[in-house]
GROMACS .gro file of C-alpha atoms in nm:
model
  130
    1UNK     CA    1   9.931  12.262   8.659
    2UNK     CA    2   9.706  12.272   8.353
    3UNK     CA    3   9.751  12.389   7.998
    4UNK     CA    4   9.501  12.412   7.716
    5UNK     CA    5   9.576  12.236   7.391
    6UNK     CA    6   9.402  12.269   7.059
    7UNK     CA    7   9.433  11.979   6.822
    8UNK     CA    8   9.475  12.068   6.458
    9UNK     CA    9   9.145  12.071   6.273
   10UNK     CA   10   8.951  12.098   6.596
   11UNK     CA   11   8.829  12.404   6.778
   12UNK     CA   12   8.749  12.213   7.097
   13UNK     CA   13   8.994  12.267   7.383
   14UNK     CA   14   9.130  11.973   7.574
   15UNK     CA   15   9.229  12.001   7.938
   16UNK     CA   16   9.577  11.857   7.983
   17UNK     CA   17   9.717  11.790   8.326
   18UNK     CA   18  10.092  11.756   8.362
   19UNK     CA   19  10.079  11.616   8.715
   20UNK     CA   20   9.815  11.397   8.874
   21UNK     CA   21   9.699  11.497   9.221
   22UNK     CA   22   9.669  11.258   9.515
   23UNK     CA   23   9.287  11.231   9.491
   24UNK     CA   24   9.275  11.188   9.111
   25UNK     CA   25   9.154  10.861   8.960
   26UNK     CA   26   9.388  10.746   8.684
   27UNK     CA   27   9.260  10.538   8.394
   28UNK     CA   28   9.521  10.370   8.179
   29UNK     CA   29   9.605  10.033   8.032
   30UNK     CA   30   9.747   9.796   8.285
   31UNK     CA   31   9.582   9.974   8.577
   32UNK     CA   32   9.742  10.185   8.846
   33UNK     CA   33   9.591  10.070   9.172
   34UNK     CA   34   9.886  10.190   9.377
   35UNK     CA   35   9.785  10.554   9.327
   36UNK     CA   36   9.595  10.691   9.629
   37UNK     CA   37   9.302  10.820   9.423
   38UNK     CA   38   9.265  10.478   9.260
   39UNK     CA   39   9.266  10.306   9.599
   40UNK     CA   40   8.982  10.537   9.710
   41UNK     CA   41   8.803  10.461   9.383
   42UNK     CA   42   8.834  10.083   9.440
   43UNK     CA   43   8.700  10.130   9.792
   44UNK     CA   44   8.396  10.311   9.648
   45UNK     CA   45   8.345  10.036   9.388
   46UNK     CA   46   8.350   9.778   9.666
   47UNK     CA   47   8.104   9.977   9.879
   48UNK     CA   48   7.861  10.024   9.589
   49UNK     CA   49   7.902   9.673   9.443
   50UNK     CA   50   7.581   9.528   9.590
   51UNK     CA   51   7.368   9.821   9.473
   52UNK     CA   52   7.522   9.811   9.123
   53UNK     CA   53   7.491   9.434   9.075
   54UNK     CA   54   7.157   9.395   9.252
   55UNK     CA   55   6.934   9.181   9.026
   56UNK     CA   56   6.653   9.436   9.052
   57UNK     CA   57   6.883   9.727   8.961
   58UNK     CA   58   6.782   9.888   8.636
   59UNK     CA   59   6.969  10.133   8.415
   60UNK     CA   60   6.849  10.432   8.620
   61UNK     CA   61   6.966  10.277   8.949
   62UNK     CA   62   7.308  10.192   8.806
   63UNK     CA   63   7.343  10.543   8.667
   64UNK     CA   64   7.261  10.686   9.013
   65UNK     CA   65   7.531  10.466   9.169
   66UNK     CA   66   7.784  10.589   8.913
   67UNK     CA   67   7.683  10.952   8.972
   68UNK     CA   68   7.729  10.900   9.346
   69UNK     CA   69   8.084  10.776   9.288
   70UNK     CA   70   8.161  11.070   9.059
   71UNK     CA   71   8.029  11.315   9.318
   72UNK     CA   72   8.227  11.153   9.601
   73UNK     CA   73   8.554  11.171   9.407
   74UNK     CA   74   8.504  11.526   9.280
   75UNK     CA   75   8.384  11.658   9.618
   76UNK     CA   76   8.725  11.558   9.759
   77UNK     CA   77   8.903  11.750   9.484
   78UNK     CA   78   8.966  11.445   9.268
   79UNK     CA   79   8.947  11.432   8.891
   80UNK     CA   80   8.916  11.145   8.645
   81UNK     CA   81   9.221  11.136   8.419
   82UNK     CA   82   9.328  10.924   8.125
   83UNK     CA   83   9.682  10.884   7.995
   84UNK     CA   84   9.752  11.012   7.645
   85UNK     CA   85  10.023  10.763   7.551
   86UNK     CA   86  10.128  10.952   7.238
   87UNK     CA   87  10.200  11.274   7.426
   88UNK     CA   88  10.269  11.109   7.764
   89UNK     CA   89  10.045  11.339   7.969
   90UNK     CA   90   9.721  11.309   8.163
   91UNK     CA   91   9.396  11.439   8.015
   92UNK     CA   92   9.088  11.505   8.224
   93UNK     CA   93   8.782  11.304   8.118
   94UNK     CA   94   8.509  11.563   8.074
   95UNK     CA   95   8.269  11.362   7.857
   96UNK     CA   96   8.010  11.226   8.103
   97UNK     CA   97   7.912  10.929   7.884
   98UNK     CA   98   8.277  10.828   7.845
   99UNK     CA   99   8.332  10.858   8.221
  100UNK     CA  100   8.019  10.656   8.302
  101UNK     CA  101   8.131  10.384   8.057
  102UNK     CA  102   8.473  10.369   8.222
  103UNK     CA  103   8.325  10.341   8.571
  104UNK     CA  104   8.083  10.070   8.453
  105UNK     CA  105   8.378   9.881   8.301
  106UNK     CA  106   8.566   9.923   8.629
  107UNK     CA  107   8.278   9.761   8.819
  108UNK     CA  108   8.287   9.455   8.590
  109UNK     CA  109   8.669   9.439   8.587
  110UNK     CA  110   8.677   9.461   8.968
  111UNK     CA  111   8.413   9.185   8.993
  112UNK     CA  112   8.615   8.961   8.760
  113UNK     CA  113   8.933   9.017   8.963
  114UNK     CA  114   8.747   8.936   9.287
  115UNK     CA  115   8.608   8.613   9.141
  116UNK     CA  116   8.952   8.504   9.018
  117UNK     CA  117   9.106   8.578   9.358
  118UNK     CA  118   8.833   8.382   9.533
  119UNK     CA  119   8.876   8.089   9.293
  120UNK     CA  120   9.252   8.087   9.357
  121UNK     CA  121   9.188   8.099   9.732
  122UNK     CA  122   8.945   7.805   9.714
  123UNK     CA  123   9.185   7.611   9.492
  124UNK     CA  124   9.466   7.665   9.746
  125UNK     CA  125   9.244   7.544  10.031
  126UNK     CA  126   9.145   7.230   9.840
  127UNK     CA  127   9.507   7.147   9.768
  128UNK     CA  128   9.603   7.204  10.132
  129UNK     CA  129   9.337   6.953  10.245
  130UNK     CA  130   9.481   6.685  10.016
   0.00000   0.00000   0.00000
């Protein structure tokens, strides 16, 4: 269900979504990886990780990887939503630059989480050997 909202002083319409769908990717503080759309998104990040972080990847290559992820999510009926904490509703991210920045940040955040998990795993193994 969608409604259109007009903020005061602005003519631009904002697409507000009252309910997130199963295939939607939800961006909010604190993450929401338990949502099905986010789990699919993390799977895509993992599958495209090598291409994105390849040392010979340039800006154009990274942008193509991001576009591929956007196309895969939207072709399944998914949307990219962000939580408006003041109004407590989901808003669709329609600004392409904003969406690309969020996906790029997700790549780096996911990489950081993987490295921390691997470090913890190695630390646990070292302690078990002692």
